[in-house]
Every structure is written in C-alpha cells, then in structure tokens.
mmCIF file of C-alpha atoms in Angstrom:
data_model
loop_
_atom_site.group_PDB
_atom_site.id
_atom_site.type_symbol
_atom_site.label_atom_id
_atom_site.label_comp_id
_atom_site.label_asym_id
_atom_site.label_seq_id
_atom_site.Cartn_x
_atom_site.Cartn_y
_atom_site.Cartn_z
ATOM 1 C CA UNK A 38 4.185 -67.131 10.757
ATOM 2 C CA UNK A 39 2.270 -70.433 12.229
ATOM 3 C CA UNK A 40 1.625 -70.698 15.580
ATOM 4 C CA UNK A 41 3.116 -73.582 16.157
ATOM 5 C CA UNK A 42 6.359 -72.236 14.465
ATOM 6 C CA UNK A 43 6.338 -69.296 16.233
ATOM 7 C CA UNK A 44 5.771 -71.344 19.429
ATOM 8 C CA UNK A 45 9.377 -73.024 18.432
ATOM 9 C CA UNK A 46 11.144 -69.652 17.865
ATOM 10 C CA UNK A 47 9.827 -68.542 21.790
ATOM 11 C CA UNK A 48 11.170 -71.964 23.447
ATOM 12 C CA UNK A 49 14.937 -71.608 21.188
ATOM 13 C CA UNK A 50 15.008 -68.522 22.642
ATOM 14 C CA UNK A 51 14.198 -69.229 26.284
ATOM 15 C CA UNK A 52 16.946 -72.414 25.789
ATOM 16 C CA UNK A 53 19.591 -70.198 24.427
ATOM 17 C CA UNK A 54 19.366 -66.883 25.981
ATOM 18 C CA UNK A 55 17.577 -68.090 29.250
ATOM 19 C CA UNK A 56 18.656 -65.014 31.615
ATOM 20 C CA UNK A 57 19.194 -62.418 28.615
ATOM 21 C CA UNK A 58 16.279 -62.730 26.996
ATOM 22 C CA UNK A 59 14.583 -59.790 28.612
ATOM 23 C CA UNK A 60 17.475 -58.038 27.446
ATOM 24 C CA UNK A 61 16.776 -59.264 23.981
ATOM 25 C CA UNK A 62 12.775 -58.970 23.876
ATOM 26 C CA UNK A 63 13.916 -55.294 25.482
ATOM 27 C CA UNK A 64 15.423 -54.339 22.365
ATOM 28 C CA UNK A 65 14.231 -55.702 19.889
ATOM 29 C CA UNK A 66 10.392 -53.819 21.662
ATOM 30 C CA UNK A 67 12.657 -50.324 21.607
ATOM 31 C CA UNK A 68 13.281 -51.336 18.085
ATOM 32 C CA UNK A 69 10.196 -51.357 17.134
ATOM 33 C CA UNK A 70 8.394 -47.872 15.165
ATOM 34 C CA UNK A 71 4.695 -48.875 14.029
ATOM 35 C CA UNK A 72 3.430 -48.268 10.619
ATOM 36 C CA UNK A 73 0.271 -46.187 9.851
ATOM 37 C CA UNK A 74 -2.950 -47.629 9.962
ATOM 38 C CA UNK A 75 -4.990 -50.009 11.589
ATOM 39 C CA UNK A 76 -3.357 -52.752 13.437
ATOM 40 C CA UNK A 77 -5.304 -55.935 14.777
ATOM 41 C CA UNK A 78 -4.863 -56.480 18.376
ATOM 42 C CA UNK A 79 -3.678 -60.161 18.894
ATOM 43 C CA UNK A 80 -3.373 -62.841 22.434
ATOM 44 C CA UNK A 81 0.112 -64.453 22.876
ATOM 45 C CA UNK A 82 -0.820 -67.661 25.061
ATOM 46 C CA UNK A 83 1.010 -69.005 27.864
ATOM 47 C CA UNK A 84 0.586 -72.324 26.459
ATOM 48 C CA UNK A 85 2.188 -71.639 23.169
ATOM 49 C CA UNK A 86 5.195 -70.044 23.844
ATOM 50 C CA UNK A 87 6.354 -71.301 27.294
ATOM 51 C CA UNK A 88 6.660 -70.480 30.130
ATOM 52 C CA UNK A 89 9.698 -69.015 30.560
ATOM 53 C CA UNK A 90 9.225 -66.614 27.566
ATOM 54 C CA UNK A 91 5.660 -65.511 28.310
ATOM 55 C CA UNK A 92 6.839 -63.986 31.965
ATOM 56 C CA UNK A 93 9.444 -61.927 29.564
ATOM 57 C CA UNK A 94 7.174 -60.643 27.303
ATOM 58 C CA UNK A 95 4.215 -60.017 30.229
ATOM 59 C CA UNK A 96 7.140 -57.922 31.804
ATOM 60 C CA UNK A 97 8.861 -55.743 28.706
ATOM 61 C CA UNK A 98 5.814 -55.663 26.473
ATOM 62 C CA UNK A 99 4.264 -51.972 26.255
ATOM 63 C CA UNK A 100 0.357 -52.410 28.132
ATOM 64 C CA UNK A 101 -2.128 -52.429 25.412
ATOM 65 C CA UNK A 102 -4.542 -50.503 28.251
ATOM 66 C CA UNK A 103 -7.337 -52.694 28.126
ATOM 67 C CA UNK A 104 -8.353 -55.148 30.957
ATOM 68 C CA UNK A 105 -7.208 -58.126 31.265
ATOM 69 C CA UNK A 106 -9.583 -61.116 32.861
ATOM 70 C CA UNK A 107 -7.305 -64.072 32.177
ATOM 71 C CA UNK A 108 -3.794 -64.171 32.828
ATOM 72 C CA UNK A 109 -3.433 -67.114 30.343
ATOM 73 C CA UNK A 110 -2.911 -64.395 27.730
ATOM 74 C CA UNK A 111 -1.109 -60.775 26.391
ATOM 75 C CA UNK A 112 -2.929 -59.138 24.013
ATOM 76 C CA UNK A 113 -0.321 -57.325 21.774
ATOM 77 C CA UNK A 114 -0.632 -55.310 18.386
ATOM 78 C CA UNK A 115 -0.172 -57.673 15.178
ATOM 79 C CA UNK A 116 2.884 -55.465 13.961
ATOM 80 C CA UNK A 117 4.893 -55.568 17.097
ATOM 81 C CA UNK A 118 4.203 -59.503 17.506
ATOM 82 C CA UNK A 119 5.595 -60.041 13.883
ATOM 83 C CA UNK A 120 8.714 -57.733 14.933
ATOM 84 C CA UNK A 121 9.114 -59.130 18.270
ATOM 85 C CA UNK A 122 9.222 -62.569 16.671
ATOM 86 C CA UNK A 123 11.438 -61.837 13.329
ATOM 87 C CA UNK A 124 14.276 -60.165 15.423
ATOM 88 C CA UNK A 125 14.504 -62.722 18.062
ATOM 89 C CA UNK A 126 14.733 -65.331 15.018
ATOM 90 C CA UNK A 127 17.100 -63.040 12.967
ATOM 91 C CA UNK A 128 19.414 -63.049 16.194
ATOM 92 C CA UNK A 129 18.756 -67.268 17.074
ATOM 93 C CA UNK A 130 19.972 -67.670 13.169
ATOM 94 C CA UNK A 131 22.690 -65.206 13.198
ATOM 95 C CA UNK A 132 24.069 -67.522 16.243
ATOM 96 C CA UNK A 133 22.924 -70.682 14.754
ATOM 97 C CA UNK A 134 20.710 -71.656 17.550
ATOM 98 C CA UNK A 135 17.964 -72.616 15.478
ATOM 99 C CA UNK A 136 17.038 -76.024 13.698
ATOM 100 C CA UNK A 137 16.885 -75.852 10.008
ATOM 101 C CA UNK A 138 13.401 -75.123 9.456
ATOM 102 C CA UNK A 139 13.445 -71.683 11.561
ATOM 103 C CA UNK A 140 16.172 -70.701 9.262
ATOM 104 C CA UNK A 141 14.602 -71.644 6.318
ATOM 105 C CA UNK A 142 11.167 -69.159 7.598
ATOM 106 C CA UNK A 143 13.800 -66.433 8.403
ATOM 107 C CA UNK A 144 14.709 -66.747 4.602
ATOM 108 C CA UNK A 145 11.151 -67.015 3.035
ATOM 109 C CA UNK A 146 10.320 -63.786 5.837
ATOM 110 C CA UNK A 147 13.414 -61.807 4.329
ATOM 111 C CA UNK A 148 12.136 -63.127 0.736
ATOM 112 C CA UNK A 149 8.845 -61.706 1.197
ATOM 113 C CA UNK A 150 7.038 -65.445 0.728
#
C-alpha cells in the first residue's frame, strides 16, 4: 500500500473511532502471528499518519528494542505494519467509513493485486 493511501486509512480511523482506536490498533496488534523469515524493519512518521493515530500506535505497538533518537518516528516490522493497516481498513469498510478508493484497495488487497 502507498504511503499516501495508507496515510488516509490512519486519519479515517482517528475521525471515526477517535477514543476506541487504541482499542482497535489493540486488537488487531494481538491479532497479529508473524510469518517465518526475514522481515524488514520499517518508520511510521508522525507526519504521515496524524497525529492522533501516531500517539496510538507509539502506545500499543510491541518495542522493536532498538534506540530511538527521533521521536518523529516508530520503527515497526513490515508484516505487522501491513496487518495493522489491512484490519483497521477491513473494519473502516465493513462500517462504511471509508471513501471509495480505500474500499476499492481493500478489494485489490483481498484479490491479491
């Protein structure tokens, strides 16, 4: 997923959920069971997902043990980012609180495109 639609997912989430969404992000992290193998370690930036959403995921988001020198960032695992993000899009869609377009990437995800 882009950035920049990813960025969209994090700020429809903060909108609709607002004070559940650490309940949500919870979850959908307990969800989560990686896969074998190497997994690149990624940044989540303030500036793209908000606010709102980034103190969230600083909060419920497993430590990745390495040290931080900017608190701009979270450095997460690439597999839990892509799981974080799907289920908090499956659940926006399933409640149709999500433009078009996020619905349409929830279908190509599901698709496998």
């Amino acid at each position: 997923m882009k950035v920049e639609q990813e960025a969209q997912v994090w700020l429809c989430a903060a909108e609709h959920y607002r004070d559940s969404l650490m309940a949500i992000v919870g979850d959908a992290v307990a969800s989560f069971r990686r896969k074998p193998g190497l997994d690149s370690l990624t940044r989540i930036y303030k500036q793209d997902v908000g606010a709102v959403a980034f103190a969230v995921l600083e909060r419920v988001l497993p430590s990745a043990d390495l040290p931080r020198t900017d608190s701009s960032y979270i450095p997460v695992r690439e597999q839990l980012r892509s799981h974080l993000i799907y289920q908090v899009l499956k659940r926006l869609v399933e409640e149709e609180a999500v433009p078009v377009e996020l619905r349409d990437i929830l279908f190509s995800i599901d698709l496998g495109l």
